[in-house]
mmCIF file of C-alpha atoms in Angstrom:
data_model
loop_
_atom_site.group_PDB
_atom_site.id
_atom_site.type_symbol
_atom_site.label_atom_id
_atom_site.label_comp_id
_atom_site.label_asym_id
_atom_site.label_seq_id
_atom_site.Cartn_x
_atom_site.Cartn_y
_atom_site.Cartn_z
ATOM 1 C CA MET A 1 -0.070 0.193 0.073
ATOM 2 C CA PRO A 2 2.043 3.112 -1.185
ATOM 3 C CA SER A 3 2.162 5.763 1.763
ATOM 4 C CA ALA A 4 0.142 8.808 2.316
ATOM 5 C CA LYS A 5 2.940 11.363 1.086
ATOM 6 C CA VAL A 6 2.629 8.962 -2.704
ATOM 7 C CA LEU A 7 -0.116 9.422 -2.970
ATOM 8 C CA GLU A 8 -0.935 12.940 -2.022
ATOM 9 C CA GLN A 9 1.416 13.373 -4.800
ATOM 10 C CA LYS A 10 -0.808 11.233 -7.144
ATOM 11 C CA LYS A 11 -3.420 13.582 -5.664
ATOM 12 C CA GLN A 12 -1.735 17.060 -6.949
ATOM 13 C CA ILE A 13 -0.109 15.144 -10.585
ATOM 14 C CA VAL A 14 -4.045 14.842 -11.315
ATOM 15 C CA GLU A 15 -5.681 18.060 -9.921
ATOM 16 C CA ASN A 16 -2.693 19.441 -11.692
ATOM 17 C CA LEU A 17 -3.512 16.761 -14.803
ATOM 18 C CA VAL A 18 -7.446 18.278 -14.898
ATOM 19 C CA ALA A 19 -7.167 21.953 -15.010
ATOM 20 C CA ARG A 20 -4.281 21.293 -17.863
ATOM 21 C CA LEU A 21 -6.447 19.595 -19.755
ATOM 22 C CA ASN A 22 -10.086 21.761 -19.025
ATOM 23 C CA ALA A 23 -7.902 25.311 -20.182
ATOM 24 C CA ALA A 24 -6.771 23.400 -23.469
ATOM 25 C CA CYS A 25 -8.074 24.145 -26.612
ATOM 26 C CA ALA A 26 -6.564 20.958 -28.474
ATOM 27 C CA GLY A 27 -4.373 17.681 -27.043
ATOM 28 C CA VAL A 28 -2.851 15.030 -28.568
ATOM 29 C CA ILE A 29 -1.672 11.761 -27.474
ATOM 30 C CA VAL A 30 0.915 10.011 -28.576
ATOM 31 C CA ASP A 31 2.767 6.380 -27.947
ATOM 32 C CA TYR A 32 6.581 7.755 -27.746
ATOM 33 C CA LYS A 33 8.916 4.073 -27.821
ATOM 34 C CA GLY A 34 11.125 3.684 -29.716
ATOM 35 C CA ILE A 35 12.464 7.587 -29.819
ATOM 36 C CA THR A 36 15.990 8.280 -28.630
ATOM 37 C CA VAL A 37 16.511 10.841 -25.851
ATOM 38 C CA THR A 38 18.311 12.617 -28.325
ATOM 39 C CA ASP A 39 15.416 12.803 -30.793
ATOM 40 C CA ASP A 40 12.506 13.165 -27.721
ATOM 41 C CA THR A 41 14.829 16.994 -26.374
ATOM 42 C CA ALA A 42 14.720 18.125 -29.885
ATOM 43 C CA LEU A 43 10.787 17.404 -29.821
ATOM 44 C CA ARG A 44 10.354 18.323 -26.545
ATOM 45 C CA LYS A 45 11.573 22.027 -28.084
ATOM 46 C CA GLU A 46 10.024 22.555 -31.021
ATOM 47 C CA LEU A 47 6.727 21.895 -28.821
ATOM 48 C CA ARG A 48 8.248 24.221 -26.095
ATOM 49 C CA GLU A 49 8.989 26.884 -29.089
ATOM 50 C CA ALA A 50 4.967 26.804 -29.632
ATOM 51 C CA GLY A 51 3.762 27.131 -26.659
ATOM 52 C CA VAL A 52 3.008 23.192 -26.847
ATOM 53 C CA GLU A 53 2.935 21.320 -23.144
ATOM 54 C CA TYR A 54 3.990 17.800 -23.501
ATOM 55 C CA THR A 55 4.384 15.544 -20.812
ATOM 56 C CA VAL A 56 5.436 12.153 -20.317
ATOM 57 C CA VAL A 57 2.407 10.144 -18.017
ATOM 58 C CA LYS A 58 1.082 6.988 -16.232
ATOM 59 C CA ASN A 59 -1.537 5.820 -17.736
ATOM 60 C CA THR A 60 -3.420 5.264 -14.915
ATOM 61 C CA LEU A 61 -3.079 8.848 -13.571
ATOM 62 C CA LEU A 62 -3.952 10.444 -17.202
ATOM 63 C CA ARG A 63 -7.446 7.605 -16.948
ATOM 64 C CA LEU A 64 -8.002 9.147 -13.248
ATOM 65 C CA ALA A 65 -8.025 12.520 -15.071
ATOM 66 C CA ILE A 66 -9.796 12.434 -17.987
ATOM 67 C CA GLY A 67 -12.723 11.299 -16.113
ATOM 68 C CA GLU A 68 -13.052 14.382 -14.685
ATOM 69 C CA THR A 69 -13.419 16.056 -17.321
ATOM 70 C CA GLU A 70 -15.364 16.261 -20.600
ATOM 71 C CA LEU A 71 -13.227 14.139 -22.463
ATOM 72 C CA ASN A 72 -14.934 10.802 -22.509
ATOM 73 C CA GLY A 73 -13.682 8.294 -25.127
ATOM 74 C CA LEU A 74 -10.036 9.372 -24.637
ATOM 75 C CA GLU A 75 -9.424 6.372 -22.472
ATOM 76 C CA SER A 76 -9.458 3.947 -25.054
ATOM 77 C CA VAL A 77 -6.232 4.166 -25.828
ATOM 78 C CA LEU A 78 -4.536 4.413 -22.738
ATOM 79 C CA GLU A 79 -1.824 1.354 -22.748
ATOM 80 C CA GLY A 80 1.470 0.975 -23.394
ATOM 81 C CA THR A 81 3.770 4.179 -22.935
ATOM 82 C CA THR A 82 1.929 7.665 -23.048
ATOM 83 C CA ALA A 83 2.828 11.128 -23.393
ATOM 84 C CA ILE A 84 0.213 14.242 -23.777
ATOM 85 C CA ALA A 85 0.954 17.283 -25.798
ATOM 86 C CA THR A 86 -2.068 20.648 -24.851
ATOM 87 C CA SER A 87 -1.758 23.736 -25.503
ATOM 88 C CA ALA A 88 -4.151 26.139 -24.483
ATOM 89 C CA ASP A 89 -4.219 28.893 -27.961
ATOM 90 C CA ASP A 90 -2.767 26.709 -30.823
ATOM 91 C CA TYR A 91 -5.497 24.178 -32.396
ATOM 92 C CA VAL A 92 -2.962 22.988 -35.107
ATOM 93 C CA ALA A 93 0.023 23.252 -33.255
ATOM 94 C CA ALA A 94 0.727 19.822 -31.503
ATOM 95 C CA ALA A 95 -1.040 17.734 -34.229
ATOM 96 C CA ARG A 96 1.384 19.145 -36.500
ATOM 97 C CA ILE A 97 4.526 19.247 -34.767
ATOM 98 C CA LEU A 98 3.801 15.774 -33.534
ATOM 99 C CA CYS A 99 2.497 13.956 -36.732
ATOM 100 C CA LYS A 100 5.387 15.515 -38.677
ATOM 101 C CA PHE A 101 7.810 14.130 -36.134
ATOM 102 C CA ALA A 102 5.736 10.654 -36.391
ATOM 103 C CA ASP A 103 6.644 10.728 -39.955
ATOM 104 C CA THR A 104 9.978 10.277 -39.613
ATOM 105 C CA HIS A 105 10.756 7.630 -36.231
ATOM 106 C CA ASN A 106 9.474 4.324 -36.116
ATOM 107 C CA GLY A 107 7.775 3.148 -33.184
ATOM 108 C CA PHE A 108 6.750 6.818 -32.440
ATOM 109 C CA GLU A 109 2.966 7.340 -33.232
ATOM 110 C CA VAL A 110 -0.634 9.435 -32.793
ATOM 111 C CA LYS A 111 -3.016 7.736 -31.065
ATOM 112 C CA ASN A 112 -5.781 10.220 -30.152
ATOM 113 C CA GLY A 113 -6.555 13.378 -29.454
ATOM 114 C CA PHE A 114 -8.968 16.258 -28.565
ATOM 115 C CA ILE A 115 -10.693 19.774 -30.159
ATOM 116 C CA ASP A 116 -12.491 22.155 -27.921
ATOM 117 C CA LYS A 117 -13.049 19.098 -25.456
ATOM 118 C CA GLU A 118 -14.426 16.894 -28.355
ATOM 119 C CA VAL A 119 -12.684 13.749 -28.908
ATOM 120 C CA ILE A 120 -11.154 12.899 -32.552
ATOM 121 C CA ASP A 121 -9.326 10.301 -34.291
ATOM 122 C CA VAL A 122 -6.128 9.616 -36.110
ATOM 123 C CA ALA A 123 -7.687 10.277 -39.273
ATOM 124 C CA LYS A 124 -9.060 14.015 -38.173
ATOM 125 C CA ILE A 125 -5.424 15.129 -35.649
ATOM 126 C CA THR A 126 -3.922 13.922 -39.230
ATOM 127 C CA GLY A 127 -5.810 16.487 -40.941
ATOM 128 C CA LEU A 128 -5.212 19.130 -38.870
ATOM 129 C CA ALA A 129 -1.438 18.695 -39.206
ATOM 130 C CA LYS A 130 -1.916 19.464 -42.576
ATOM 131 C CA LEU A 131 -3.118 23.112 -41.870
ATOM 132 C CA PRO A 132 -0.854 25.399 -42.349
ATOM 133 C CA PRO A 133 0.289 27.331 -38.969
ATOM 134 C CA ARG A 134 -2.111 30.083 -37.358
ATOM 135 C CA ASP A 135 0.100 33.019 -39.015
ATOM 136 C CA VAL A 136 -0.018 31.811 -42.480
ATOM 137 C CA LEU A 137 -3.750 31.426 -41.471
ATOM 138 C CA LEU A 138 -4.691 34.596 -40.902
ATOM 139 C CA ALA A 139 -2.663 36.136 -43.414
ATOM 140 C CA GLN A 140 -4.865 34.008 -45.990
ATOM 141 C CA VAL A 141 -8.121 34.572 -44.072
ATOM 142 C CA LEU A 142 -7.222 38.880 -44.453
ATOM 143 C CA GLY A 143 -6.128 38.249 -48.191
ATOM 144 C CA ALA A 144 -9.454 37.112 -49.444
ATOM 145 C CA PHE A 145 -11.224 40.103 -47.372
ATOM 146 C CA GLN A 146 -8.853 42.465 -49.406
ATOM 147 C CA ALA A 147 -9.494 41.050 -52.870
ATOM 148 C CA PRO A 148 -12.711 42.564 -53.760
ATOM 149 C CA ILE A 149 -11.896 45.599 -51.948
ATOM 150 C CA SER A 150 -8.551 45.435 -53.897
ATOM 151 C CA ALA A 151 -10.006 44.451 -56.899
ATOM 152 C CA PHE A 152 -12.756 47.560 -56.367
ATOM 153 C CA ALA A 153 -9.817 49.648 -55.596
ATOM 154 C CA ARG A 154 -8.072 49.105 -59.641
ATOM 155 C CA ALA A 155 -11.566 49.156 -61.231
ATOM 156 C CA VAL A 156 -12.305 52.737 -59.366
ATOM 157 C CA GLN A 157 -8.499 53.553 -60.334
ATOM 158 C CA ALA A 158 -8.811 52.203 -63.841
ATOM 159 C CA ILE A 159 -11.200 54.327 -64.116
ATOM 160 C CA VAL A 160 -10.201 57.757 -63.785
ATOM 161 C CA ASP A 161 -6.786 56.829 -65.765
ATOM 162 C CA LYS A 162 -8.985 55.850 -68.290
ATOM 163 C CA ASP A 163 -10.876 59.579 -67.839
ATOM 164 C CA GLY A 164 -7.498 61.374 -67.169
ATOM 165 C CA GLU A 165 -6.637 60.384 -70.394
ATOM 166 C CA ALA A 166 -9.253 61.147 -72.432
ATOM 167 C CA ALA A 167 -9.218 64.903 -70.928
ATOM 168 C CA PRO A 168 -5.950 65.875 -72.846
ATOM 169 C CA ALA A 169 -6.772 64.232 -75.787
ATOM 170 C CA GLU A 170 -9.819 66.516 -75.748
ATOM 171 C CA GLU A 171 -7.842 69.395 -75.307
ATOM 172 C CA ALA A 172 -6.227 68.493 -77.801
ATOM 173 C CA ALA A 173 -8.588 68.359 -80.318
ATOM 174 C CA GLU A 174 -10.422 71.612 -79.134
ATOM 175 C CA ALA A 175 -7.294 73.227 -79.000
ATOM 176 C CA PRO A 176 -6.737 73.581 -82.660
ATOM 177 C CA ALA A 177 -10.409 73.815 -83.575
ATOM 178 C CA GLU A 178 -10.443 77.348 -81.495
ATOM 179 C CA ALA A 179 -7.855 78.104 -83.605
#
């Protein structure tokens, strides 16, 4: 039987996981077996730079934390080696980084994930991973909004330019007639 101190530490870990899961907009659960310490260090650095929190966690503790959230359905993948990556503000960062890493490392695989408290499967996570980064998406949206306005501005400028060219030609035609 574990001591009271160990039980208290585990309860604290579960509470921290519950708070982290509730605060996250997106998360990905992976099986990390088969990667080297060097690869793991590089992965953690890339995730940290993207604002993603990545932790290796015991399946039992994660199962208890999931039970206290709205993420029912994640329990089925809690077997073997498990790590969880969560992001509080970027929906695609964890999926993009982890899927790219899984493509180049045998044994490392994405198990499951969630977005806005909704459990999603590996196919949806892979689809998310193919989305461009947030800054690029925002630029594309702004470009789409600006396109009609830019086209209108070019059309108005073309009319102004056309009228401006016609006026000197008319003045030149009228000048010889007056002479």
